[in-house]
Each structure stands twice: as C-alpha cells, then as structure tokens.
Amino acid sequence: MCGITGYIGPKAAIEIALETLKRLEYRGYDSAGVAFWDGQSLNVLKRAGKISNLIEMAGDIRADGLAVSHTRWATHGVPNDPNAHPQTDEEGQVAVVHNGIIENYLELRHELSARGHRFNSDTDTEVLAHLIEEQLETSDNPEEAVRLALQQVRGSYGIAVLFARFPDRIVIARNDSPLVIGLGEGETYLASDITAMLSYTRKVILLENGDLATIKRDEVRLYRLDGSSIERPPMHVDWSAEAAEKGGHEHFMIKEILEQPEAVRDTLRGRLKANGGIEFPDIKLEVEDWQRYRRILIVACGTAYHAGLIGKHIFEKWLRRPVEVYHSSEFRYGDPILHPQTLAIFISQSGETADTLAALRLCREAGYSTLGIVNAVGSSIARECDHVLYTQAGPEISVASTKAYSTQITALYMLGLFLSNVNGTLSMQQYTDATRGLMQAPSLISRSLEMEAQARQAAEALKEMPLAFYLGRGIDAYVAMEGALKIKEIAYVPTQECAAGEMKHGPLALVEPGVVAVFVATQARTREKILGNLKEIKARRGTVLLITSEGETDLPQEADYTLFAPKVEPEALSPLATIPLLQLFAYHVARLRGCEIDQPRNLAKSVTVE
Ligand code: AGP
C-alpha cells in the first residue's frame, strides 16, 4: 500500500512531510518522493529505495510552507526513479501523488499522447498530471481542473496535487483509497493513514469516496466530484500510534484478513470486465500463444503452494489440461518430466522465495514459458518470469499469508477462465456463471468475514485442542490444507491435514477424545461421503468443527460447531467463501492462546534462503 503525507503551514514543510512519511514505512514500499514549493517554483525530489535516500537528497533545502510526499508500492511500472511519485506533467506545472489503481490509464495515455503529451514514466498515475495540466490550459481554477480530470478516470485513488501557479493550496481527492486531513492552528496536515500525523494533531477529517478538498494553511473546503459543497465534521482520534499502524486492529494479521475484499477487488480491477470479458493488459501474448499450452506446471511454497492446488483443480476442471503442482523445494531436486508446450506458473507473494526462484531458473534454462503470480512488483521472480500477473494485495506484513492467498486464487480463477475462453472448453453458460460468481468475490468474502463472532466462539470452545485434523474432499481438501497451515504457524497447534477419504487408511488412529476435526464441506458431489467421515470422528468421541455452505442442514447435525460460509456458484469458487472462516478461526485460537501472531517463532515472512 502506498503512503501519502502533506503539510501546509509556517513550519519546515519538507521536514514534516518526510518525517510523517517515515511513520508509514511499515506498510512497505519501494520508492519515495516529495514535491514542495521553495518560494519561487514547484520542485520534486524522488528516488527508488528508502526514504532515507530522500532525506539525504533534501539535505537542508527549505520549503516555503508547502510539501507533499509519497511512498510507492509499485503496481504499474517497476520501482525506479522515473516511476516514483510525485508524477508531473511535462512542464512541471502539476505534481501528483497517488494511492490506488487507474483502471483506464492505458486508454487515457493513448488519448493524451495523441494530443501531444509526452510521458516520462510507466505508471498509471502520470495520466492524472497530464489530465489536470490540460484542464489548467484554459482555466484558473485548480479545484475545477482536478474535478474535471477525475471525471475521466475509472479506478481507485487517493491523490494530492500541488500547482506551480497556486502554491497556497493542496487539492486532494478520494475514491477507495483513504485520505485524512489533520487540523492544526494555522497549519494543516494530510495523510493516507492517521498514524502519520498523530504526533502533530488528533483533530482529523476523514474523506469519503467521491470527496475532494482544498487545503490551505487555515482553511479546508470540501466538495464532491459533481461540484457540490459538503461538510464533514472533524473527529478526535485517541488511538495510540502503534494501534493506528494496524488501522486500530490488534495485529496486522486481522487487519489483512479484513482487507481481503478490497485486495480481491483490486486484483480483479482492470482485468475482469463488467461484461464478463477477461483481459491481462500487462501480458503481451496473442490468443494463439495461449492456445499452445497443452500442460500446466505450478511451482510454489507454503500458502502459495496451497493456492496452486486450487489452480490445479480449476485448470483441470475448466480447461481439461493436465496440471502438476510441485513444492518448489521438491521440484528443483526432482526429475520432473516437462513437456515443451508447458506453461510453468510460479506463485509467490514476496517474489523472493529462494526455492521458487531456483525452480523458475531451471524452467527458463529448459526454455519453457514462465508466468509469475506475484504480489511484490519488480521482485526477482517477477523480473525473471516471461510474464507476470500481479496480485494487488498491497504489502502483507504479517508472516502468515491471508490476503495474499485470496488474491492468488483470484488471479488463478481469472487465468483459468481466460484460458478456458481462448480454448473453448467451457460452454457460454458455464463461463458466464463463473465470471458472474467471480465478480461477486469481494462481497462474498465480506459476508464470510461477518461470521467473525461465530469463529471466535468456536475458537473459545476449542482453543485447548491438542491436535487438529483438517479434512475435506476435492477442492475443500485444498482449502483445509491452507487452514491447517494457518493454525499451525500462528497458534502452534499440531495438525493432520489430509483428504477426508484418507482417514481410514491411517490417520484415524490418532482420533481420541479431545482431538478436533475441522471439516471443509461445500461440494454437493461429496456431501454424503463427508457425512460418513463426520460420523467416523464422532464415533471415536472426537470433536467436529464444520465449515459448510449456508442452507446445508444434514451435515451440521453431526457437528459440534458449524460455521456457515455464503453459498457460491459455481462450487469451484467456494474457497473464496471458506478460507476467511479458517483464517478467522486460526487467528482467534492463536489470540486466545496468547501467541505472538504477526511474527510467529522460527518463521520469516520471506524465505530467501534455501
Ligand atoms: C504462509 O502463511 C507462510 N507465510 C509461508 O508458507 C509462505 O506462504 C511461503 O514461504 C511462500 O512465500 P512466498 O509466497 O513469498 O513465495
């Protein structure tokens, strides 16, 4: 997630802008920049890398009371100096910092280029600077210029704009990316996150979607995208700085679990169209190129591996292509039989996992097409894959992956549907049903997250469990494996995860009173078999927690606790609805057991060693 801070007032603006920006470093970023007024002109300093580089560059430059700064988490365009924010127009009349994704930036960029605008970066954000500057060619009203420019834009944004001709103000606007105004005495602060300004002011105004504002030293004026004025009363923030970093949540993990609807929405944005069409603007492959692939290989670790198993299920179901999924560490030391027409997919949140990177290099040496499903833009795996389908989860701080997983499977669902379309392996009705279901994913996840209280109650009842089975059949078994990893890594609960049908071939010996069996059961096809498995556990006085779909009546009768996930069609999309419940259950068990949660013992967020 990018960070924005700003200041307008009598003090040293660059110093305050960068000092408050440092409060947002925890969110992760790969470049930083600041725009400021030095008394004569509008200036921009920006660099790939850390804010400390910027502070060094700024040295003892004095800004005349106006500065806006930004940390960038790359979404479009690798982390380098030109792609850092602020982005400006050719003449440097307008400087823009932006959080979010401009969905229609490519078409705007083509139109602006046709009108003679010259671009200096690969970012989506730069189109905003040119659109605003274009409005100012025939207007002396910066607020109007921003408003009319934004009316041409589709997507999410939190922006702050400085103007060479109007150095007495900052114009800001919000749509899906938070912005907060901090009120001082004769000075005004701005940030994308309350954390940044708490040491300066606790009197804040939170912008709503569709709001714009003009900020001056002792005046804040709010208005809407349609030009109408609006009032938003200030509020007082009594959070501690540490609590504010986590958005008021106790841990990054719960914050990131709850961010999943937005993360999945951002991953779908600009790719899954309202008419059900799917495009990957960043992947330069023709239809016949995609049709060449007769086999699919998926290589990943941990949570990313579990996402890959979901990919296997849907590619084999929708595409009717053989799919092999490997743990990265096993792939590189095995003797995999690779077929020339293989699409090798590498899934990685960090893009730096050593085993996955090594496996990627093996495939590249063998000359196979490589596609990365990666969260960190410009990371090693992203750079070394032929093609990349970025997840847009934003920085994931907690070691336990949650929003990374849901955005990875979202990317796989889109890829599976896209490939089924170019290969004609789904009927129009099947394709339409699946894309319609996928479009609902953000609200589906939101509805699952509304079950948090029930998940917490189950956690309270089961928190002392000595051993937990995680069981399911088909795609549910793959979700169960991810649920097991969660409770293992943050609550240190020993788990036995397997296909439910495997229980009687050995694991059942472990069942005794006190052992808990967590079942994931959403598939109609295996429902009767799951009923039998539930009875197997109950007959041996195990305790059952059932995760099933709303409307299911028979299975809950055999369970001690049941969490209902929203029913989703087609059933292949059910992981989007069930995984949030398993994440919430694991989180609350860990919390009740007094575990560290965000930084579990023995684990690292990115395993960059073999
Ligand atoms: C999962 O919660 C862990 N953080 C871990 O298994 C992780 O998924 C694995 O190390 C892969 O990391 P990557 O996605 O960054 O490659």
XYZ file of C-alpha atoms and ligand atoms in Angstrom:
626
model
C 0.000 0.000 0.000
C 1.424 3.396 -0.880
C 1.639 6.205 1.649
C 0.822 9.902 1.282
C 1.621 12.770 3.680
C 1.487 16.530 3.270
C 1.832 19.795 5.160
C 0.883 23.401 4.576
C 1.762 25.954 7.225
C 4.537 28.126 8.660
C 6.952 25.334 9.594
C 9.630 23.467 7.579
C 7.336 21.620 5.192
C 9.793 19.106 3.662
C 10.990 18.059 7.098
C 7.437 17.469 8.334
C 6.317 15.771 5.118
C 9.228 13.309 5.240
C 9.095 12.783 8.996
C 5.399 11.907 8.808
C 6.085 9.747 5.743
C 8.565 7.696 7.763
C 5.660 6.810 10.069
C 4.212 4.891 7.107
C 7.347 2.908 6.281
C 5.965 -0.206 7.973
C 3.442 -0.514 5.148
C 6.148 -1.496 2.732
C 7.280 0.500 -0.314
C 9.953 0.516 -2.986
C 10.410 4.214 -3.806
C 9.661 7.621 -2.281
C 9.366 11.249 -3.325
C 8.377 14.745 -2.235
C 7.020 17.808 -4.064
C 7.447 21.226 -2.458
C 7.298 24.969 -3.051
C 10.638 26.701 -2.430
C 9.265 30.232 -2.635
C 9.867 30.561 -6.380
C 8.889 27.301 -8.030
C 7.386 23.846 -7.618
C 10.097 21.201 -7.086
C 10.174 17.397 -6.983
C 12.715 15.077 -5.365
C 12.176 11.341 -5.816
C 14.182 8.130 -5.710
C 13.806 4.366 -5.830
C 14.673 2.929 -2.453
C 14.246 4.191 1.079
C 13.003 7.499 2.477
C 16.458 7.969 3.999
C 17.795 8.462 0.442
C 15.298 11.270 0.040
C 16.147 12.910 3.347
C 19.773 12.871 2.263
C 18.860 14.411 -1.108
C 16.674 17.055 0.544
C 19.585 17.994 2.783
C 18.877 21.463 4.108
C 16.565 22.606 1.305
C 13.960 24.895 2.854
C 10.453 24.590 1.549
C 8.214 27.636 1.861
C 5.491 26.005 3.940
C 4.118 23.542 1.379
C 5.098 19.917 0.703
C 3.507 16.590 -0.210
C 5.354 13.262 -0.023
C 4.723 9.673 -1.090
C 5.944 6.122 -0.640
C 5.163 3.879 -3.579
C 4.321 0.161 -3.532
C 4.642 -0.481 -7.271
C 1.556 -1.687 -9.104
C 2.227 -0.463 -12.670
C 5.870 0.080 -13.620
C 8.879 -1.296 -11.791
C 10.406 0.560 -8.828
C 12.794 3.126 -10.311
C 13.321 6.893 -10.137
C 11.020 7.915 -13.042
C 8.198 5.719 -11.704
C 8.454 7.143 -8.188
C 5.839 9.723 -7.179
C 5.195 12.655 -7.421
C 4.367 12.392 -11.100
C 4.298 15.658 -13.090
C 3.261 16.996 -16.481
C 5.987 17.912 -18.996
C 6.336 21.486 -17.753
C 6.185 20.651 -14.064
C 3.040 22.762 -13.571
C 1.292 19.969 -11.671
C 2.685 17.392 -9.233
C 0.523 14.397 -8.229
C 0.944 11.648 -5.647
C -1.492 8.764 -5.890
C -2.562 5.662 -3.974
C -4.715 3.206 -5.937
C -5.091 1.937 -9.490
C -6.305 3.924 -12.506
C -8.136 1.193 -14.371
C -8.431 3.001 -17.723
C -4.942 4.509 -17.693
C -3.823 2.836 -20.918
C -6.649 4.331 -22.994
C -6.164 7.746 -21.316
C -2.439 7.544 -22.010
C -3.051 6.795 -25.693
C -5.522 9.702 -25.975
C -3.168 12.114 -24.189
C -0.217 11.022 -26.326
C -2.321 11.592 -29.438
C -2.900 15.137 -28.129
C 0.849 15.654 -27.875
C 1.554 14.805 -24.258
C 4.911 13.181 -23.606
C 5.186 10.593 -20.852
C 8.164 10.071 -18.619
C 7.115 7.018 -16.585
C 5.379 3.629 -16.898
C 2.932 4.471 -14.136
C -0.834 4.703 -14.320
C -0.622 7.823 -12.091
C 1.142 10.039 -14.623
C -2.027 10.343 -16.713
C -3.551 12.339 -13.838
C -0.826 15.008 -14.008
C -1.373 15.450 -17.749
C -5.179 15.485 -17.470
C -5.084 18.158 -14.746
C -2.496 20.250 -16.596
C -4.621 20.051 -19.729
C -7.592 21.476 -17.822
C -5.427 24.326 -16.488
C -4.522 25.404 -20.010
C -7.953 27.041 -20.190
C -8.764 27.594 -16.528
C -7.529 29.417 -13.447
C -9.418 27.112 -11.139
C -7.232 24.245 -9.828
C -10.120 22.614 -7.978
C -12.193 22.523 -11.157
C -9.204 21.191 -13.093
C -8.819 18.248 -10.709
C -12.550 17.600 -10.626
C -12.922 17.544 -14.433
C -9.805 15.407 -14.800
C -11.096 12.833 -12.299
C -14.409 12.609 -14.127
C -12.452 10.961 -16.984
C -10.925 8.378 -14.680
C -12.109 4.893 -13.643
C -10.445 3.202 -10.725
C -9.336 3.744 -7.142
C -7.449 6.794 -5.996
C -6.326 8.846 -3.084
C -4.473 11.783 -4.592
C -2.819 15.022 -3.518
C -1.997 17.665 -6.117
C 0.341 20.690 -5.969
C 0.277 23.500 -8.535
C 3.111 25.788 -9.673
C 0.572 28.582 -10.187
C -1.254 28.097 -6.888
C 1.354 27.470 -4.134
C -1.112 28.350 -1.382
C -3.041 25.125 -1.515
C -3.161 21.330 -1.884
C -6.081 19.735 -3.690
C -6.918 16.175 -2.662
C -9.476 13.589 -3.743
C -10.554 10.161 -2.562
C -12.122 7.128 -4.200
C -11.494 3.799 -2.409
C -8.038 4.855 -1.129
C -8.175 6.556 2.294
C -7.186 10.185 2.884
C -7.230 12.081 6.175
C -6.898 15.816 6.851
C -5.255 16.854 10.138
C -6.243 20.249 11.544
C -3.711 22.417 13.382
C -3.506 26.068 14.405
C -2.724 27.972 11.185
C -1.445 24.781 9.625
C -2.976 21.729 8.031
C -1.709 18.160 7.637
C -2.607 15.442 5.162
C -2.045 11.677 5.207
C -3.333 8.412 3.772
C -3.221 6.955 7.271
C -3.958 8.577 10.606
C -0.764 7.027 12.015
C 1.376 9.552 10.172
C 0.010 12.673 11.879
C -0.807 11.584 15.440
C 2.198 13.371 16.940
C 1.072 16.659 15.314
C -2.701 16.605 15.634
C -5.523 14.321 16.684
C -8.229 16.501 15.165
C -8.959 14.947 11.792
C -11.427 14.929 8.927
C -11.832 11.613 7.092
C -12.679 11.944 3.412
C -15.366 9.690 1.959
C -15.404 8.230 -1.540
C -16.180 10.922 -4.080
C -14.896 13.717 -1.815
C -12.411 16.355 -2.888
C -10.902 19.055 -0.689
C -8.842 22.196 -0.985
C -6.426 22.539 1.900
C -4.874 25.861 2.856
C -2.997 26.950 5.987
C -6.110 27.821 7.918
C -8.910 26.740 5.640
C -10.285 23.393 4.475
C -13.063 23.311 1.932
C -14.715 20.027 0.946
C -16.769 19.310 -2.163
C -17.970 16.402 -4.258
C -16.950 15.170 -7.686
C -20.143 16.736 -9.072
C -19.016 20.126 -7.707
C -21.489 20.319 -4.804
C -20.163 21.519 -1.446
C -20.158 19.237 1.576
C -19.355 19.484 5.277
C -17.574 16.762 7.219
C -17.248 17.419 10.957
C -13.768 16.888 12.444
C -13.305 13.960 14.820
C -10.841 13.370 17.651
C -8.544 10.316 17.382
C -7.477 8.745 20.659
C -5.618 5.729 19.166
C -2.016 5.074 20.163
C 0.460 5.348 17.276
C 1.046 1.598 17.424
C -2.674 0.828 17.244
C -3.039 3.293 14.364
C -0.359 1.460 12.310
C -2.658 -1.547 12.389
C -5.674 0.553 11.478
C -6.856 0.251 15.055
C -6.586 -3.558 14.950
C -4.613 -5.572 17.484
C -2.495 -7.350 14.842
C -1.547 -6.884 11.217
C -2.951 -10.371 10.562
C -6.534 -9.480 11.438
C -6.182 -6.179 9.565
C -5.028 -8.106 6.471
C -7.769 -10.749 6.846
C -10.316 -7.947 6.838
C -8.622 -6.235 3.858
C -9.338 -9.234 1.602
C -12.481 -7.847 -0.075
C -10.541 -4.731 -1.133
C -7.445 -6.752 -2.115
C -9.518 -9.114 -4.275
C -11.399 -6.151 -5.774
C -8.080 -4.549 -6.700
C -6.812 -7.817 -8.196
C -9.924 -8.095 -10.389
C -9.831 -4.412 -11.322
C -8.948 -3.697 -14.940
C -8.975 -7.397 -15.787
C -12.448 -8.881 -15.179
C -14.767 -6.575 -17.116
C -18.405 -5.868 -16.302
C -19.433 -7.842 -19.420
C -17.540 -10.931 -18.186
C -14.604 -10.417 -20.517
C -11.158 -11.034 -19.069
C -8.045 -9.146 -20.192
C -4.490 -9.053 -18.929
C -3.218 -5.687 -20.216
C 0.269 -6.329 -18.831
C 0.709 -9.708 -20.560
C 1.751 -9.397 -24.205
C 0.578 -12.784 -25.565
C -1.669 -13.462 -28.535
C -4.551 -15.935 -28.370
C -2.635 -18.486 -30.397
C 0.248 -18.230 -27.959
C -2.067 -19.077 -25.094
C -3.580 -21.951 -27.127
C -0.126 -23.526 -27.490
C -0.009 -24.611 -23.859
C -1.096 -28.245 -23.525
C 0.137 -28.773 -19.944
C 0.410 -26.581 -16.879
C 3.014 -26.757 -14.154
C 2.594 -24.839 -10.897
C 5.527 -24.354 -8.533
C 5.332 -22.610 -5.134
C 5.826 -22.915 -1.364
C 3.580 -22.852 1.675
C 0.419 -20.836 1.251
C 1.297 -20.116 -2.375
C 1.526 -23.888 -2.940
C -1.943 -24.307 -1.463
C -3.191 -21.621 -3.849
C -1.554 -23.626 -6.636
C -3.607 -26.667 -5.679
C -6.754 -24.583 -6.191
C -5.297 -23.681 -9.570
C -4.849 -27.362 -10.376
C -8.471 -28.081 -9.520
C -9.868 -25.303 -11.686
C -7.498 -25.698 -14.651
C -8.275 -29.435 -14.847
C -11.998 -28.759 -14.417
C -12.391 -25.776 -16.738
C -9.532 -26.300 -19.167
C -9.242 -30.109 -19.240
C -5.441 -29.792 -19.281
C -3.102 -31.915 -17.107
C -1.714 -29.868 -14.240
C 1.171 -30.756 -11.946
C 1.769 -28.835 -8.740
C 5.156 -29.017 -7.036
C 6.630 -27.680 -3.830
C 9.450 -25.513 -5.122
C 11.998 -27.253 -2.898
C 10.999 -30.650 -4.338
C 10.793 -29.524 -7.940
C 14.351 -28.400 -8.204
C 15.781 -31.634 -6.773
C 13.343 -33.954 -8.506
C 13.480 -35.105 -12.139
C 10.284 -33.563 -13.425
C 9.188 -34.626 -16.886
C 8.484 -31.343 -18.620
C 6.686 -31.082 -21.911
C 7.709 -28.392 -24.432
C 4.196 -26.971 -24.539
C 4.200 -26.415 -20.792
C 3.130 -23.195 -19.133
C 5.121 -23.020 -15.901
C 3.395 -20.856 -13.266
C 5.316 -19.596 -10.219
C 3.239 -18.276 -7.335
C 4.904 -16.090 -4.742
C 3.726 -13.225 -2.530
C 7.209 -11.857 -1.896
C 8.655 -12.786 -5.268
C 11.921 -13.575 -3.454
C 11.442 -17.146 -2.173
C 14.745 -18.852 -2.923
C 13.354 -22.295 -3.759
C 10.734 -20.869 -6.100
C 13.285 -18.608 -7.789
C 15.632 -21.570 -8.274
C 12.837 -23.641 -9.806
C 11.984 -20.743 -12.115
C 15.579 -20.546 -13.330
C 15.569 -24.292 -14.054
C 12.454 -23.879 -16.206
C 13.887 -20.878 -18.022
C 17.075 -22.824 -18.778
C 14.837 -25.574 -20.203
C 13.200 -22.962 -22.411
C 9.684 -23.180 -21.004
C 7.197 -20.283 -20.871
C 7.084 -18.872 -17.376
C 4.300 -16.864 -15.748
C 4.574 -15.345 -12.288
C 1.637 -14.735 -9.958
C 3.405 -12.314 -7.665
C 2.480 -9.584 -5.197
C 5.725 -7.629 -4.989
C 6.165 -5.652 -8.203
C 9.668 -5.768 -9.617
C 10.731 -8.615 -7.304
C 13.200 -11.242 -8.530
C 10.578 -13.802 -9.533
C 8.504 -11.097 -11.226
C 11.523 -9.819 -13.132
C 12.693 -13.260 -14.266
C 9.348 -14.637 -15.438
C 8.412 -14.145 -19.093
C 5.039 -12.808 -17.967
C 3.587 -11.617 -14.660
C 0.026 -11.498 -13.394
C 0.387 -9.276 -10.321
C -1.867 -9.752 -7.343
C -2.879 -6.402 -5.884
C -2.953 -7.362 -2.203
C -0.722 -4.497 -1.124
C 2.036 -5.149 1.414
C 1.346 -8.179 3.605
C 3.124 -7.513 6.893
C 2.014 -10.496 8.978
C 4.150 -13.592 8.391
C 1.017 -15.668 7.973
C -0.318 -15.147 4.452
C -4.018 -14.352 4.244
C -4.890 -11.700 1.652
C -2.018 -13.000 -0.497
C -3.777 -16.378 -0.695
C -7.186 -14.971 -1.645
C -5.658 -12.709 -4.302
C -3.532 -15.593 -5.642
C -6.562 -17.829 -6.125
C -8.434 -14.859 -7.618
C -5.656 -14.488 -10.195
C -5.798 -18.243 -10.874
C -9.574 -18.140 -11.327
C -9.203 -15.320 -13.858
C -6.410 -17.161 -15.662
C -8.422 -20.393 -15.700
C -11.468 -18.651 -17.162
C -9.367 -16.702 -19.653
C -7.689 -19.919 -20.894
C -10.989 -21.791 -20.994
C -12.332 -18.991 -23.183
C -9.432 -18.986 -25.655
C -9.608 -22.793 -25.837
C -13.388 -23.010 -25.929
C -13.513 -25.617 -23.166
C -16.453 -24.086 -21.265
C -19.961 -23.506 -22.551
C -21.087 -19.883 -22.708
C -23.398 -20.563 -19.756
C -20.632 -22.136 -17.675
C -18.296 -19.240 -18.485
C -20.949 -16.652 -17.723
C -21.892 -18.312 -14.424
C -18.238 -18.464 -13.350
C -17.358 -14.880 -14.270
C -20.543 -13.651 -12.617
C -19.614 -15.589 -9.470
C -16.080 -14.213 -9.553
C -17.357 -10.655 -9.877
C -19.155 -11.200 -6.571
C -15.964 -12.351 -4.836
C -15.352 -9.152 -2.805
C -18.886 -9.120 -1.378
C -18.772 -12.884 -0.868
C -15.634 -12.535 1.262
C -17.213 -9.617 3.138
C -20.160 -11.827 4.033
C -17.828 -14.566 5.272
C -15.987 -12.039 7.412
C -19.288 -11.126 9.069
C -19.061 -14.583 10.716
C -16.103 -13.446 12.848
C -18.081 -13.623 16.100
C -19.074 -17.236 15.416
C -15.476 -18.100 14.500
C -14.308 -16.546 17.749
C -16.882 -18.550 19.731
C -15.659 -21.782 18.128
C -12.096 -20.739 18.935
C -13.018 -20.132 22.561
C -14.528 -23.616 22.793
C -11.664 -25.408 21.020
C -8.579 -23.364 21.901
C -7.003 -26.102 24.057
C -7.180 -28.761 21.343
C -4.039 -30.954 21.456
C -4.311 -31.919 17.788
C -6.468 -30.732 14.914
C -7.389 -32.670 11.782
C -8.142 -30.537 8.734
C -10.225 -32.533 6.307
C -12.149 -32.140 3.082
C -12.662 -33.733 -0.306
C -11.698 -32.288 -3.688
C -11.222 -28.529 -3.640
C -12.342 -28.450 0.001
C -9.345 -30.596 0.941
C -7.012 -27.994 -0.575
C -8.674 -25.236 1.453
C -8.404 -27.408 4.571
C -4.647 -27.683 3.992
C -4.321 -23.892 3.994
C -6.465 -23.661 7.122
C -4.174 -26.172 8.826
C -1.085 -24.169 7.906
C -2.616 -21.053 9.451
C -3.358 -22.607 12.851
C -0.024 -24.428 12.825
C 2.076 -21.360 12.157
C 0.372 -18.828 14.432
C -1.191 -20.942 17.242
C 1.391 -23.753 17.154
C -1.398 -26.369 17.105
C -0.194 -29.738 15.736
C -2.311 -30.606 12.720
C -3.007 -33.590 10.458
C -4.383 -32.382 7.162
C -5.490 -34.849 4.522
C -8.253 -35.822 2.133
C -11.141 -36.988 4.331
C -11.219 -40.284 2.473
C -7.681 -40.983 3.657
C -8.609 -41.021 7.350
C -9.384 -44.730 7.468
C -6.042 -45.520 5.815
C -4.104 -44.484 8.907
C -4.725 -41.047 10.398
C -7.928 -42.230 12.096
C -5.697 -43.950 14.632
C -4.933 -40.525 16.052
C -8.553 -39.726 16.904
C -9.401 -39.833 20.569
C -11.467 -37.654 22.914
C -10.282 -34.034 22.734
C -8.992 -34.287 19.192
C -10.708 -31.790 16.935
C -11.547 -32.423 13.295
C -12.097 -29.307 11.179
C -14.082 -30.249 8.079
C -14.490 -28.090 4.982
C -17.553 -29.343 3.097
C -19.160 -27.280 0.340
C -19.278 -29.678 -2.626
C -22.613 -31.413 -3.285
C -20.853 -34.274 -5.050
C -19.006 -35.463 -1.939
C -21.524 -34.493 0.709
C -22.704 -37.990 1.539
C -19.115 -39.200 1.886
C -18.294 -36.325 4.197
C -21.312 -37.250 6.307
C -19.756 -40.660 6.765
C -16.409 -39.121 7.691
C -18.074 -36.906 10.302
C -19.634 -39.992 11.858
C -16.220 -41.736 11.883
C -14.843 -38.934 14.055
C -17.866 -38.710 16.311
C -17.905 -42.477 16.837
C -14.441 -42.120 18.374
C -15.505 -39.151 20.515
C -13.611 -36.599 18.507
C -14.969 -33.039 18.297
C -16.087 -31.675 14.936
C -15.927 -28.101 13.640
C -17.707 -27.958 10.279
C -17.231 -25.238 7.689
C -20.067 -25.598 5.210
C -22.365 -23.571 2.968
C -25.420 -21.664 4.079
C -28.518 -23.837 3.641
C -26.750 -27.123 4.453
C -28.860 -28.988 7.047
C -27.725 -32.640 7.331
C -24.005 -32.177 7.974
C -24.373 -29.692 10.873
C -26.385 -32.313 12.754
C -23.185 -34.382 13.010
C -21.015 -31.426 14.032
C -20.316 -29.876 17.424
C -19.737 -26.444 15.907
C -20.651 -25.140 12.465
C -19.552 -22.040 10.601
C -21.672 -21.237 7.557
C -19.982 -19.725 4.524
C -22.055 -17.905 1.899
C -23.277 -20.294 -0.794
C -21.438 -19.622 -4.050
C -21.986 -20.838 -7.604
C -20.167 -22.471 -9.259
C -18.924 -24.507 -6.301
C -15.368 -24.256 -7.669
C -15.332 -20.685 -6.294
C -16.138 -21.848 -2.748
C -12.553 -21.362 -1.423
C -13.151 -17.613 -1.606
C -16.004 -18.055 0.884
C -14.494 -20.702 3.167
C -10.875 -19.577 3.627
C -11.797 -16.382 5.554
C -13.553 -18.529 8.185
C -10.499 -20.752 8.623
C -8.263 -17.687 8.850
C -10.509 -16.106 11.490
C -10.728 -19.359 13.478
C -6.929 -19.753 13.472
C -6.418 -16.091 14.389
C -8.748 -16.261 17.406
C -7.324 -19.567 18.642
C -3.849 -18.009 18.485
C -5.035 -14.849 20.199
C -6.751 -16.813 22.973
C -3.626 -18.913 23.424
C -1.621 -15.708 23.869
C 0.555 -16.332 20.806
C 2.635 -13.631 19.118
C 0.621 -13.910 15.861
C 2.289 -11.411 13.457
C 5.822 -12.721 13.967
C 5.482 -16.458 14.837
C 8.501 -18.240 16.323
C 11.015 -19.780 13.880
C 9.389 -18.231 10.782
C 10.253 -15.408 8.362
C 7.951 -13.514 6.044
C 10.051 -14.271 3.017
C 12.292 -17.360 2.918
C 15.104 -16.019 0.797
C 17.435 -18.866 1.768
C 17.137 -22.491 0.618
C 2.315 -18.864 4.805
O 1.462 -18.246 5.740
C 3.771 -18.541 5.055
N 3.989 -17.147 5.151
C 4.682 -19.230 4.039
O 4.281 -20.573 3.895
C 4.687 -18.581 2.638
O 3.436 -18.785 2.023
C 5.777 -19.243 1.802
O 7.013 -19.035 2.436
C 5.834 -18.713 0.363
O 6.167 -17.342 0.387
P 6.012 -16.514 -0.981
O 4.559 -16.554 -1.335
O 6.506 -15.143 -0.656
O 6.849 -17.186 -2.026
